[in-house]
Amino acid sequence: MSIQDQEAFLSNIHPFQVLTPGQMSLCIQHMDIAYYPKDTILISPEKIPNHFFIIIKGSVYEYSADNVVVMDYESEDSFDSNSLIYGKCSNTFRVNEELICYEIEKNTFLNLIEKNQQFKDYFLKDLVNKIQSLKDKEYTSQLSSFMIAKVEDTLIHEACIVEENTKLIDAIQKSMEYKTSTIIIKKASGEYGIITDSLLKVKVLLEGRDLDIPVESIAIFPLLTVNNDDYLFEALTILIKKNIKRIGVTNSKGEMIGILEQIDVLSHFANHSYVVDSKIKKAKNVEDLKSASKDLINIIKSLHAKGVKVNHISNLIGQLNTKVYQKLYNLVLPKELRNDACLIVMGSEGRNEQIIKTDQDNALVVRDDVDVEQYRPYMQEITKHLIDFGYPPCEGNIMVSNPFWCKNVKDYKAETVRWIEAPDMQNYMDLAIFFDSFAVAGDKELLINLKDNLFNKLHDKDVFMAYFARATLAFDTPTTISNFMTKTHFIDIKKAAVFPIVQGIRSLALRERIRETTTVKRIKILEEKKILEKDKAAELLEAFDVVNTLRLKSQLEDIQAGKKINNEIDTHSLGKIERDLLKDSFKIVIEFKKFINYVFKIDKIS
């Protein structure tokens, strides 16, 4: 290869593109091409290399001390920085297919690490930061209009600003002239405060206060603000974190120039998600609701195209799906029946992790001493409508139309006894699905009561928990890319990575009596409770994001091609960085399985 070809090759490999022209030139000057036949040992505990390897063609396997393949390296992959940096290696690197590679001299590689901080960070970072670095590289070129949009690029409402000693009645009159429900108060010190409609109701109407009081006496200080030149996603982060509906916008001089409303940010963010939300709320009949529900897929496509994290997409879509269920429940059931029952979603819907409508898992809990039979026709109707809305029927018939999933509280309590006492895999999975349940309509206390009852029954059930957690190990997770780069080159990412994380975390959450249903929040709670170490929790969060992102990408491609949606990803379609992300994620999943096996002593049961 010419020097230009070598530079072009290296520039496409992360993190070599961060090198300066001078550093790249130095790298190429001290880089040679080498050939190694199959089975050549390149690195071992007894053979520390003098070169950093970058594969042009062929493959290399990395073996652990017990001769298990822990990683494979193919075209454009590199190894092994650790043995060069630390002067030792516990694993063995053996050529699997005839190898043609670049070799960068050890001293040159170490020199580049010392001269370039970004280059150094990549090789010295832990696995979590490495994954984050790879993600940044993968998606930086795909930054959406949202991610680079500034606050000033969206709708900023004119602010109604009054002085701190202004009478409330006068301030309200001014707000009406501005056609806004928000009043901004400015103190002599320059600090801003806010009065909203809800504040007026609580502080004035309910307390019976006079309208002649000065506005500062009821205003909330300080008003949170963002600069008009800030990124829009920073404003959204504050709105979500503080659970507020509006935020002030200032200019570079700190002067208040307007108000940014949450609904406007969400509209920009979610591609008319607010419009869909409004359509659901305003739906007067099932056909209106069906129309609103059909719009969800467009929101998903838009958010994915913008590079929004899959966890944020699932949260948004989960909220909208919940509202669809709530509305349908109220449209179908007579008013007199609604409060004596609780409609719940379970499984991935209950965890708020089903983005694409792959199936429906739902049930109805009816208050004791209320006749369940009167609900059954309406449950049949709900299932029929959901299928019509595009929610596929559950292959296991876990739906409200099935009498098994539509019964009184006492019958569910009896069922949980059977799930716990009878060592049957179906019982374990039914319990797992039910444990992930989330109340979407009706009397939510009915579900809370059932969860309390379930937790009480699990006291001192270590053997049961071991059997329950064993499902985490039910499916194989590839140790190397070559394990699934087969003739069919498809892998079921749900079985290989998503399910092991979900089931393992679910098992820990059940043992710790954690009510939260989403996997991400369960991981964070388990970290807070010191059940998961900080690093392990961070690794799981990153891996969970990677595998779900790849699954969503594949599912959207299937929809675009008119194919049936499944959980398979085409490994031949993965880019270099996606492949690296997947390999690192599999490594995390495999280690997590070992952790679950150890915690629950799964190897001690038959």
mmCIF file of N, CA and C in Angstrom, residues 302-418:
data_model
loop_
_atom_site.group_PDB
_atom_site.id
_atom_site.type_symbol
_atom_site.label_atom_id
_atom_site.label_comp_id
_atom_site.label_asym_id
_atom_site.label_seq_id
_atom_site.Cartn_x
_atom_site.Cartn_y
_atom_site.Cartn_z
ATOM 1 N N SER A 302 -38.943 8.550 13.517
ATOM 2 C CA SER A 302 -38.329 9.877 13.565
ATOM 3 C C SER A 302 -37.292 9.970 14.678
ATOM 4 N N LEU A 303 -37.641 9.485 15.858
ATOM 5 C CA LEU A 303 -36.717 9.564 16.988
ATOM 6 C C LEU A 303 -35.470 8.727 16.732
ATOM 7 N N HIS A 304 -35.667 7.540 16.162
ATOM 8 C CA HIS A 304 -34.515 6.681 15.869
ATOM 9 C C HIS A 304 -33.604 7.338 14.839
ATOM 10 N N ALA A 305 -34.213 7.930 13.818
ATOM 11 C CA ALA A 305 -33.434 8.592 12.769
ATOM 12 C C ALA A 305 -32.641 9.772 13.334
ATOM 13 N N LYS A 306 -33.169 10.383 14.379
ATOM 14 C CA LYS A 306 -32.495 11.524 14.998
ATOM 15 C C LYS A 306 -31.386 11.108 15.959
ATOM 16 N N GLY A 307 -31.253 9.811 16.192
ATOM 17 C CA GLY A 307 -30.205 9.347 17.087
ATOM 18 C C GLY A 307 -30.563 9.416 18.551
ATOM 19 N N VAL A 308 -31.848 9.533 18.861
ATOM 20 C CA VAL A 308 -32.279 9.583 20.260
ATOM 21 C C VAL A 308 -32.062 8.208 20.899
ATOM 22 N N LYS A 309 -31.561 8.189 22.136
ATOM 23 C CA LYS A 309 -31.269 6.926 22.823
ATOM 24 C C LYS A 309 -32.530 6.093 22.960
ATOM 25 N N VAL A 310 -32.336 4.784 22.799
ATOM 26 C CA VAL A 310 -33.469 3.861 22.782
ATOM 27 C C VAL A 310 -34.256 3.903 24.089
ATOM 28 N N ASN A 311 -33.570 4.162 25.201
ATOM 29 C CA ASN A 311 -34.266 4.241 26.489
ATOM 30 C C ASN A 311 -35.252 5.399 26.524
ATOM 31 N N HIS A 312 -34.860 6.533 25.927
ATOM 32 C CA HIS A 312 -35.755 7.691 25.872
ATOM 33 C C HIS A 312 -36.946 7.421 24.948
ATOM 34 N N ILE A 313 -36.673 6.723 23.840
ATOM 35 C CA ILE A 313 -37.762 6.382 22.917
ATOM 36 C C ILE A 313 -38.770 5.477 23.617
ATOM 37 N N SER A 314 -38.261 4.449 24.311
ATOM 38 C CA SER A 314 -39.175 3.508 24.967
ATOM 39 C C SER A 314 -39.984 4.193 26.063
ATOM 40 N N ASN A 315 -39.367 5.135 26.776
ATOM 41 C CA ASN A 315 -40.106 5.867 27.810
ATOM 42 C C ASN A 315 -41.258 6.660 27.209
ATOM 43 N N LEU A 316 -40.971 7.360 26.120
ATOM 44 C CA LEU A 316 -41.995 8.182 25.484
ATOM 45 C C LEU A 316 -43.111 7.312 24.909
ATOM 46 N N ILE A 317 -42.735 6.287 24.153
ATOM 47 C CA ILE A 317 -43.733 5.416 23.535
ATOM 48 C C ILE A 317 -44.510 4.665 24.603
ATOM 49 N N GLY A 318 -43.833 4.276 25.676
ATOM 50 C CA GLY A 318 -44.516 3.600 26.777
ATOM 51 C C GLY A 318 -45.593 4.463 27.392
ATOM 52 N N GLN A 319 -45.306 5.739 27.557
ATOM 53 C CA GLN A 319 -46.296 6.658 28.125
ATOM 54 C C GLN A 319 -47.497 6.806 27.195
ATOM 55 N N LEU A 320 -47.219 6.901 25.912
ATOM 56 C CA LEU A 320 -48.314 7.047 24.948
ATOM 57 C C LEU A 320 -49.144 5.764 24.866
ATOM 58 N N ASN A 321 -48.472 4.613 24.915
ATOM 59 C CA ASN A 321 -49.203 3.335 24.913
ATOM 60 C C ASN A 321 -50.095 3.216 26.140
ATOM 61 N N THR A 322 -49.585 3.660 27.290
ATOM 62 C CA THR A 322 -50.378 3.637 28.519
ATOM 63 C C THR A 322 -51.645 4.459 28.348
ATOM 64 N N LYS A 323 -51.513 5.595 27.711
ATOM 65 C CA LYS A 323 -52.679 6.460 27.513
ATOM 66 C C LYS A 323 -53.685 5.840 26.544
ATOM 67 N N VAL A 324 -53.171 5.077 25.580
ATOM 68 C CA VAL A 324 -54.062 4.358 24.668
ATOM 69 C C VAL A 324 -54.880 3.334 25.458
ATOM 70 N N TYR A 325 -54.200 2.566 26.309
ATOM 71 C CA TYR A 325 -54.881 1.572 27.150
ATOM 72 C C TYR A 325 -55.915 2.238 28.058
ATOM 73 N N GLN A 326 -55.526 3.329 28.689
ATOM 74 C CA GLN A 326 -56.442 4.029 29.599
ATOM 75 C C GLN A 326 -57.693 4.485 28.862
ATOM 76 N N LYS A 327 -57.476 5.072 27.694
ATOM 77 C CA LYS A 327 -58.609 5.591 26.926
ATOM 78 C C LYS A 327 -59.511 4.456 26.461
ATOM 79 N N LEU A 328 -58.905 3.366 25.989
ATOM 80 C CA LEU A 328 -59.689 2.233 25.505
ATOM 81 C C LEU A 328 -60.507 1.629 26.648
ATOM 82 N N TYR A 329 -59.910 1.517 27.794
ATOM 83 C CA TYR A 329 -60.587 0.987 28.984
ATOM 84 C C TYR A 329 -61.829 1.826 29.287
ATOM 85 N N ASN A 330 -61.677 3.134 29.237
ATOM 86 C CA ASN A 330 -62.802 4.024 29.550
ATOM 87 C C ASN A 330 -63.857 4.058 28.446
ATOM 88 N N LEU A 331 -63.414 3.825 27.208
ATOM 89 C CA LEU A 331 -64.370 3.814 26.100
ATOM 90 C C LEU A 331 -65.197 2.531 26.076
ATOM 91 N N VAL A 332 -64.577 1.416 26.477
ATOM 92 C CA VAL A 332 -65.240 0.108 26.374
ATOM 93 C C VAL A 332 -66.059 -0.232 27.619
ATOM 94 N N LEU A 333 -65.479 -0.004 28.795
ATOM 95 C CA LEU A 333 -66.170 -0.417 30.017
ATOM 96 C C LEU A 333 -67.211 0.612 30.471
ATOM 97 N N PRO A 334 -68.378 0.139 30.923
ATOM 98 C CA PRO A 334 -69.357 1.038 31.534
ATOM 99 C C PRO A 334 -68.747 1.698 32.770
ATOM 100 N N LYS A 335 -69.128 2.896 33.052
ATOM 101 C CA LYS A 335 -68.546 3.663 34.149
ATOM 102 C C LYS A 335 -68.632 2.927 35.482
ATOM 103 N N GLU A 336 -69.749 2.220 35.709
ATOM 104 C CA GLU A 336 -69.958 1.567 37.001
ATOM 105 C C GLU A 336 -69.023 0.372 37.235
ATOM 106 N N LEU A 337 -68.343 -0.093 36.176
ATOM 107 C CA LEU A 337 -67.444 -1.243 36.320
ATOM 108 C C LEU A 337 -65.970 -0.848 36.432
ATOM 109 N N ARG A 338 -65.654 0.362 36.058
ATOM 110 C CA ARG A 338 -64.245 0.750 35.919
ATOM 111 C C ARG A 338 -63.461 0.708 37.224
ATOM 112 N N ASN A 339 -64.024 1.184 38.300
ATOM 113 C CA ASN A 339 -63.267 1.319 39.546
ATOM 114 C C ASN A 339 -63.231 0.054 40.399
ATOM 115 N N ASP A 340 -63.896 -0.990 39.950
ATOM 116 C CA ASP A 340 -63.850 -2.266 40.681
ATOM 117 C C ASP A 340 -62.850 -3.232 40.064
ATOM 118 N N ALA A 341 -62.058 -2.735 39.150
ATOM 119 C CA ALA A 341 -61.065 -3.575 38.489
ATOM 120 C C ALA A 341 -59.830 -2.754 38.154
ATOM 121 N N CYS A 342 -58.767 -3.451 37.784
ATOM 122 C CA CYS A 342 -57.519 -2.781 37.398
ATOM 123 C C CYS A 342 -56.960 -3.452 36.149
ATOM 124 N N LEU A 343 -56.811 -2.684 35.096
ATOM 125 C CA LEU A 343 -56.218 -3.184 33.849
ATOM 126 C C LEU A 343 -54.708 -3.043 33.972
ATOM 127 N N ILE A 344 -53.996 -4.123 33.739
ATOM 128 C CA ILE A 344 -52.536 -4.082 33.855
ATOM 129 C C ILE A 344 -51.879 -4.554 32.566
ATOM 130 N N VAL A 345 -50.710 -4.005 32.289
ATOM 131 C CA VAL A 345 -49.865 -4.515 31.200
ATOM 132 C C VAL A 345 -48.682 -5.215 31.856
ATOM 133 N N MET A 346 -48.164 -6.234 31.200
ATOM 134 C CA MET A 346 -47.114 -7.062 31.797
ATOM 135 C C MET A 346 -45.982 -7.286 30.803
ATOM 136 N N GLY A 347 -44.974 -8.034 31.244
ATOM 137 C CA GLY A 347 -43.855 -8.335 30.360
ATOM 138 C C GLY A 347 -43.146 -7.076 29.909
ATOM 139 N N SER A 348 -42.756 -7.027 28.641
ATOM 140 C CA SER A 348 -42.018 -5.872 28.111
ATOM 141 C C SER A 348 -42.854 -4.601 28.148
ATOM 142 N N GLU A 349 -44.195 -4.730 28.009
ATOM 143 C CA GLU A 349 -45.056 -3.557 28.115
ATOM 144 C C GLU A 349 -45.048 -3.027 29.541
ATOM 145 N N GLY A 350 -45.092 -3.934 30.515
ATOM 146 C CA GLY A 350 -45.065 -3.520 31.910
ATOM 147 C C GLY A 350 -43.737 -2.882 32.281
ATOM 148 N N ARG A 351 -42.653 -3.331 31.630
ATOM 149 C CA ARG A 351 -41.331 -2.746 31.885
ATOM 150 C C ARG A 351 -41.108 -1.479 31.083
ATOM 151 N N ASN A 352 -42.073 -1.121 30.269
ATOM 152 C CA ASN A 352 -41.951 0.079 29.430
ATOM 153 C C ASN A 352 -40.823 -0.079 28.413
ATOM 154 N N GLU A 353 -40.624 -1.307 27.913
ATOM 155 C CA GLU A 353 -39.505 -1.590 27.023
ATOM 156 C C GLU A 353 -39.929 -2.124 25.657
ATOM 157 N N GLN A 354 -41.221 -2.133 25.392
ATOM 158 C CA GLN A 354 -41.671 -2.557 24.069
ATOM 159 C C GLN A 354 -41.897 -1.312 23.211
ATOM 160 N N ILE A 355 -41.023 -1.109 22.245
ATOM 161 C CA ILE A 355 -41.127 0.070 21.378
ATOM 162 C C ILE A 355 -41.986 -0.263 20.161
ATOM 163 N N ILE A 356 -41.546 -1.247 19.395
ATOM 164 C CA ILE A 356 -42.349 -1.738 18.282
ATOM 165 C C ILE A 356 -43.395 -2.691 18.835
ATOM 166 N N LYS A 357 -44.605 -2.623 18.350
ATOM 167 C CA LYS A 357 -45.683 -3.495 18.833
ATOM 168 C C LYS A 357 -45.439 -4.927 18.356
ATOM 169 N N THR A 358 -44.831 -5.747 19.228
ATOM 170 C CA THR A 358 -44.535 -7.132 18.848
ATOM 171 C C THR A 358 -45.589 -8.105 19.375
ATOM 172 N N ASP A 359 -46.175 -7.797 20.520
ATOM 173 C CA ASP A 359 -47.279 -8.601 21.033
ATOM 174 C C ASP A 359 -47.916 -7.830 22.188
ATOM 175 N N GLN A 360 -48.939 -8.397 22.791
ATOM 176 C CA GLN A 360 -49.563 -7.739 23.936
ATOM 177 C C GLN A 360 -49.626 -8.717 25.102
ATOM 178 N N ASP A 361 -49.220 -8.258 26.260
ATOM 179 C CA ASP A 361 -49.320 -9.014 27.510
ATOM 180 C C ASP A 361 -50.120 -8.156 28.479
ATOM 181 N N ASN A 362 -51.373 -8.525 28.732
ATOM 182 C CA ASN A 362 -52.202 -7.721 29.615
ATOM 183 C C ASN A 362 -53.150 -8.599 30.411
ATOM 184 N N ALA A 363 -53.699 -8.037 31.471
ATOM 185 C CA ALA A 363 -54.590 -8.804 32.345
ATOM 186 C C ALA A 363 -55.531 -7.854 33.074
ATOM 187 N N LEU A 364 -56.554 -8.432 33.695
ATOM 188 C CA LEU A 364 -57.489 -7.646 34.492
ATOM 189 C C LEU A 364 -57.589 -8.257 35.882
ATOM 190 N N VAL A 365 -57.440 -7.408 36.899
ATOM 191 C CA VAL A 365 -57.614 -7.819 38.289
ATOM 192 C C VAL A 365 -58.936 -7.231 38.775
ATOM 193 N N VAL A 366 -59.827 -8.094 39.231
ATOM 194 C CA VAL A 366 -61.156 -7.643 39.662
ATOM 195 C C VAL A 366 -61.262 -7.747 41.186
ATOM 196 N N ARG A 367 -61.863 -6.756 41.781
ATOM 197 C CA ARG A 367 -62.028 -6.727 43.228
ATOM 198 C C ARG A 367 -62.789 -7.966 43.705
ATOM 199 N N ASP A 368 -62.399 -8.481 44.867
ATOM 200 C CA ASP A 368 -63.114 -9.618 45.446
ATOM 201 C C ASP A 368 -64.572 -9.250 45.699
ATOM 202 N N ASP A 369 -65.453 -10.249 45.620
ATOM 203 C CA ASP A 369 -66.900 -10.070 45.811
ATOM 204 C C ASP A 369 -67.569 -9.319 44.660
ATOM 205 N N VAL A 370 -66.823 -9.125 43.572
ATOM 206 C CA VAL A 370 -67.411 -8.553 42.357
ATOM 207 C C VAL A 370 -67.385 -9.642 41.291
ATOM 208 N N ASP A 371 -68.483 -9.812 40.595
ATOM 209 C CA ASP A 371 -68.622 -10.881 39.605
ATOM 210 C C ASP A 371 -67.727 -10.633 38.390
ATOM 211 N N VAL A 372 -66.756 -11.514 38.177
ATOM 212 C CA VAL A 372 -65.822 -11.379 37.057
ATOM 213 C C VAL A 372 -66.520 -11.555 35.719
ATOM 214 N N GLU A 373 -67.565 -12.399 35.710
ATOM 215 C CA GLU A 373 -68.223 -12.741 34.449
ATOM 216 C C GLU A 373 -68.739 -11.519 33.705
ATOM 217 N N GLN A 374 -69.145 -10.490 34.439
ATOM 218 C CA GLN A 374 -69.683 -9.307 33.774
ATOM 219 C C GLN A 374 -68.596 -8.526 33.022
ATOM 220 N N TYR A 375 -67.325 -8.819 33.332
ATOM 221 C CA TYR A 375 -66.220 -8.126 32.660
ATOM 222 C C TYR A 375 -65.766 -8.839 31.387
ATOM 223 N N ARG A 376 -66.039 -10.138 31.305
ATOM 224 C CA ARG A 376 -65.460 -10.924 30.215
ATOM 225 C C ARG A 376 -65.818 -10.433 28.807
ATOM 226 N N PRO A 377 -67.079 -10.090 28.521
ATOM 227 C CA PRO A 377 -67.391 -9.591 27.171
ATOM 228 C C PRO A 377 -66.611 -8.324 26.818
ATOM 229 N N TYR A 378 -66.422 -7.464 27.800
ATOM 230 C CA TYR A 378 -65.688 -6.222 27.555
ATOM 231 C C TYR A 378 -64.201 -6.491 27.335
ATOM 232 N N MET A 379 -63.664 -7.512 28.014
ATOM 233 C CA MET A 379 -62.261 -7.866 27.822
ATOM 234 C C MET A 379 -62.028 -8.458 26.430
ATOM 235 N N GLN A 380 -63.002 -9.237 25.959
ATOM 236 C CA GLN A 380 -62.925 -9.745 24.589
ATOM 237 C C GLN A 380 -62.872 -8.577 23.604
ATOM 238 N N GLU A 381 -63.666 -7.573 23.895
ATOM 239 C CA GLU A 381 -63.736 -6.400 23.024
ATOM 240 C C GLU A 381 -62.418 -5.625 23.048
ATOM 241 N N ILE A 382 -61.818 -5.489 24.245
ATOM 242 C CA ILE A 382 -60.546 -4.774 24.362
ATOM 243 C C ILE A 382 -59.453 -5.477 23.558
ATOM 244 N N THR A 383 -59.372 -6.807 23.682
ATOM 245 C CA THR A 383 -58.375 -7.560 22.921
ATOM 246 C C THR A 383 -58.584 -7.382 21.419
ATOM 247 N N LYS A 384 -59.835 -7.452 20.995
ATOM 248 C CA LYS A 384 -60.157 -7.299 19.573
ATOM 249 C C LYS A 384 -59.709 -5.927 19.066
ATOM 250 N N HIS A 385 -59.980 -4.886 19.836
ATOM 251 C CA HIS A 385 -59.603 -3.533 19.427
ATOM 252 C C HIS A 385 -58.083 -3.356 19.399
ATOM 253 N N LEU A 386 -57.396 -3.896 20.393
ATOM 254 C CA LEU A 386 -55.941 -3.758 20.432
ATOM 255 C C LEU A 386 -55.289 -4.425 19.221
ATOM 256 N N ILE A 387 -55.816 -5.590 18.842
ATOM 257 C CA ILE A 387 -55.313 -6.264 17.638
ATOM 258 C C ILE A 387 -55.560 -5.384 16.413
ATOM 259 N N ASP A 388 -56.728 -4.762 16.376
ATOM 260 C CA ASP A 388 -57.068 -3.869 15.270
ATOM 261 C C ASP A 388 -56.163 -2.635 15.259
ATOM 262 N N PHE A 389 -55.719 -2.211 16.449
ATOM 263 C CA PHE A 389 -54.827 -1.047 16.563
ATOM 264 C C PHE A 389 -53.407 -1.367 16.104
ATOM 265 N N GLY A 390 -53.106 -2.673 15.957
ATOM 266 C CA GLY A 390 -51.761 -3.050 15.552
ATOM 267 C C GLY A 390 -50.950 -3.714 16.643
ATOM 268 N N TYR A 391 -51.577 -4.006 17.806
ATOM 269 C CA TYR A 391 -50.904 -4.747 18.866
ATOM 270 C C TYR A 391 -51.135 -6.233 18.590
ATOM 271 N N PRO A 392 -50.147 -6.971 18.091
ATOM 272 C CA PRO A 392 -50.364 -8.383 17.744
ATOM 273 C C PRO A 392 -50.800 -9.208 18.951
ATOM 274 N N PRO A 393 -51.610 -10.230 18.721
ATOM 275 C CA PRO A 393 -52.022 -11.086 19.842
ATOM 276 C C PRO A 393 -50.825 -11.840 20.401
ATOM 277 N N CYS A 394 -50.866 -12.136 21.684
ATOM 278 C CA CYS A 394 -49.787 -12.870 22.338
ATOM 279 C C CYS A 394 -49.878 -14.350 21.978
ATOM 280 N N GLU A 395 -48.772 -14.933 21.531
ATOM 281 C CA GLU A 395 -48.767 -16.350 21.155
ATOM 282 C C GLU A 395 -49.094 -17.241 22.355
ATOM 283 N N GLY A 396 -48.738 -16.793 23.552
ATOM 284 C CA GLY A 396 -49.039 -17.560 24.753
ATOM 285 C C GLY A 396 -50.407 -17.238 25.336
ATOM 286 N N ASN A 397 -51.174 -16.421 24.614
ATOM 287 C CA ASN A 397 -52.538 -16.049 25.019
ATOM 288 C C ASN A 397 -52.570 -15.335 26.375
ATOM 289 N N ILE A 398 -51.533 -14.544 26.637
ATOM 290 C CA ILE A 398 -51.492 -13.765 27.881
ATOM 291 C C ILE A 398 -52.196 -12.432 27.610
ATOM 292 N N MET A 399 -53.531 -12.501 27.585
ATOM 293 C CA MET A 399 -54.346 -11.340 27.250
ATOM 294 C C MET A 399 -55.617 -11.342 28.100
ATOM 295 N N VAL A 400 -56.220 -10.182 28.259
ATOM 296 C CA VAL A 400 -57.415 -10.062 29.095
ATOM 297 C C VAL A 400 -58.581 -10.892 28.578
ATOM 298 N N SER A 401 -58.551 -11.254 27.327
ATOM 299 C CA SER A 401 -59.621 -12.072 26.760
ATOM 300 C C SER A 401 -59.541 -13.523 27.236
ATOM 301 N N ASN A 402 -58.385 -13.916 27.775
ATOM 302 C CA ASN A 402 -58.186 -15.257 28.321
ATOM 303 C C ASN A 402 -58.652 -15.264 29.775
ATOM 304 N N PRO A 403 -59.629 -16.098 30.149
ATOM 305 C CA PRO A 403 -60.143 -16.129 31.527
ATOM 306 C C PRO A 403 -59.051 -16.294 32.584
ATOM 307 N N PHE A 404 -57.935 -16.956 32.217
ATOM 308 C CA PHE A 404 -56.843 -17.140 33.166
ATOM 309 C C PHE A 404 -56.268 -15.809 33.616
ATOM 310 N N TRP A 405 -56.312 -14.800 32.723
ATOM 311 C CA TRP A 405 -55.758 -13.485 33.021
ATOM 312 C C TRP A 405 -56.857 -12.457 33.260
ATOM 313 N N CYS A 406 -57.982 -12.934 33.736
ATOM 314 C CA CYS A 406 -59.095 -12.032 34.076
ATOM 315 C C CYS A 406 -59.846 -12.660 35.245
ATOM 316 N N LYS A 407 -59.476 -12.278 36.464
ATOM 317 C CA LYS A 407 -60.097 -12.902 37.626
ATOM 318 C C LYS A 407 -59.972 -12.022 38.873
ATOM 319 N N ASN A 408 -60.558 -12.505 39.957
ATOM 320 C CA ASN A 408 -60.577 -11.757 41.211
ATOM 321 C C ASN A 408 -59.207 -11.755 41.888
ATOM 322 N N VAL A 409 -59.042 -10.836 42.835
ATOM 323 C CA VAL A 409 -57.798 -10.723 43.589
ATOM 324 C C VAL A 409 -57.454 -12.034 44.278
ATOM 325 N N LYS A 410 -58.428 -12.638 44.948
ATOM 326 C CA LYS A 410 -58.177 -13.884 45.693
ATOM 327 C C LYS A 410 -57.712 -15.007 44.768
ATOM 328 N N ASP A 411 -58.199 -15.014 43.542
ATOM 329 C CA ASP A 411 -57.792 -16.052 42.587
ATOM 330 C C ASP A 411 -56.355 -15.830 42.112
ATOM 331 N N TYR A 412 -55.978 -14.560 41.966
ATOM 332 C CA TYR A 412 -54.581 -14.271 41.615
ATOM 333 C C TYR A 412 -53.658 -14.650 42.762
ATOM 334 N N LYS A 413 -54.092 -14.403 43.984
ATOM 335 C CA LYS A 413 -53.274 -14.767 45.148
ATOM 336 C C LYS A 413 -53.074 -16.278 45.202
ATOM 337 N N ALA A 414 -54.119 -17.018 44.891
ATOM 338 C CA ALA A 414 -54.005 -18.481 44.857
ATOM 339 C C ALA A 414 -53.059 -18.901 43.735
ATOM 340 N N GLU A 415 -53.114 -18.168 42.650
ATOM 341 C CA GLU A 415 -52.256 -18.475 41.503
ATOM 342 C C GLU A 415 -50.790 -18.261 41.863
ATOM 343 N N THR A 416 -50.489 -17.178 42.592
ATOM 344 C CA THR A 416 -49.089 -16.913 42.951
ATOM 345 C C THR A 416 -48.540 -18.004 43.861
ATOM 346 N N VAL A 417 -49.401 -18.579 44.707
ATOM 347 C CA VAL A 417 -48.968 -19.702 45.547
ATOM 348 C C VAL A 417 -48.523 -20.861 44.666
ATOM 349 N N ARG A 418 -49.316 -21.149 43.643
ATOM 350 C CA ARG A 418 -48.990 -22.255 42.734
ATOM 351 C C ARG A 418 -47.712 -21.958 41.954
#
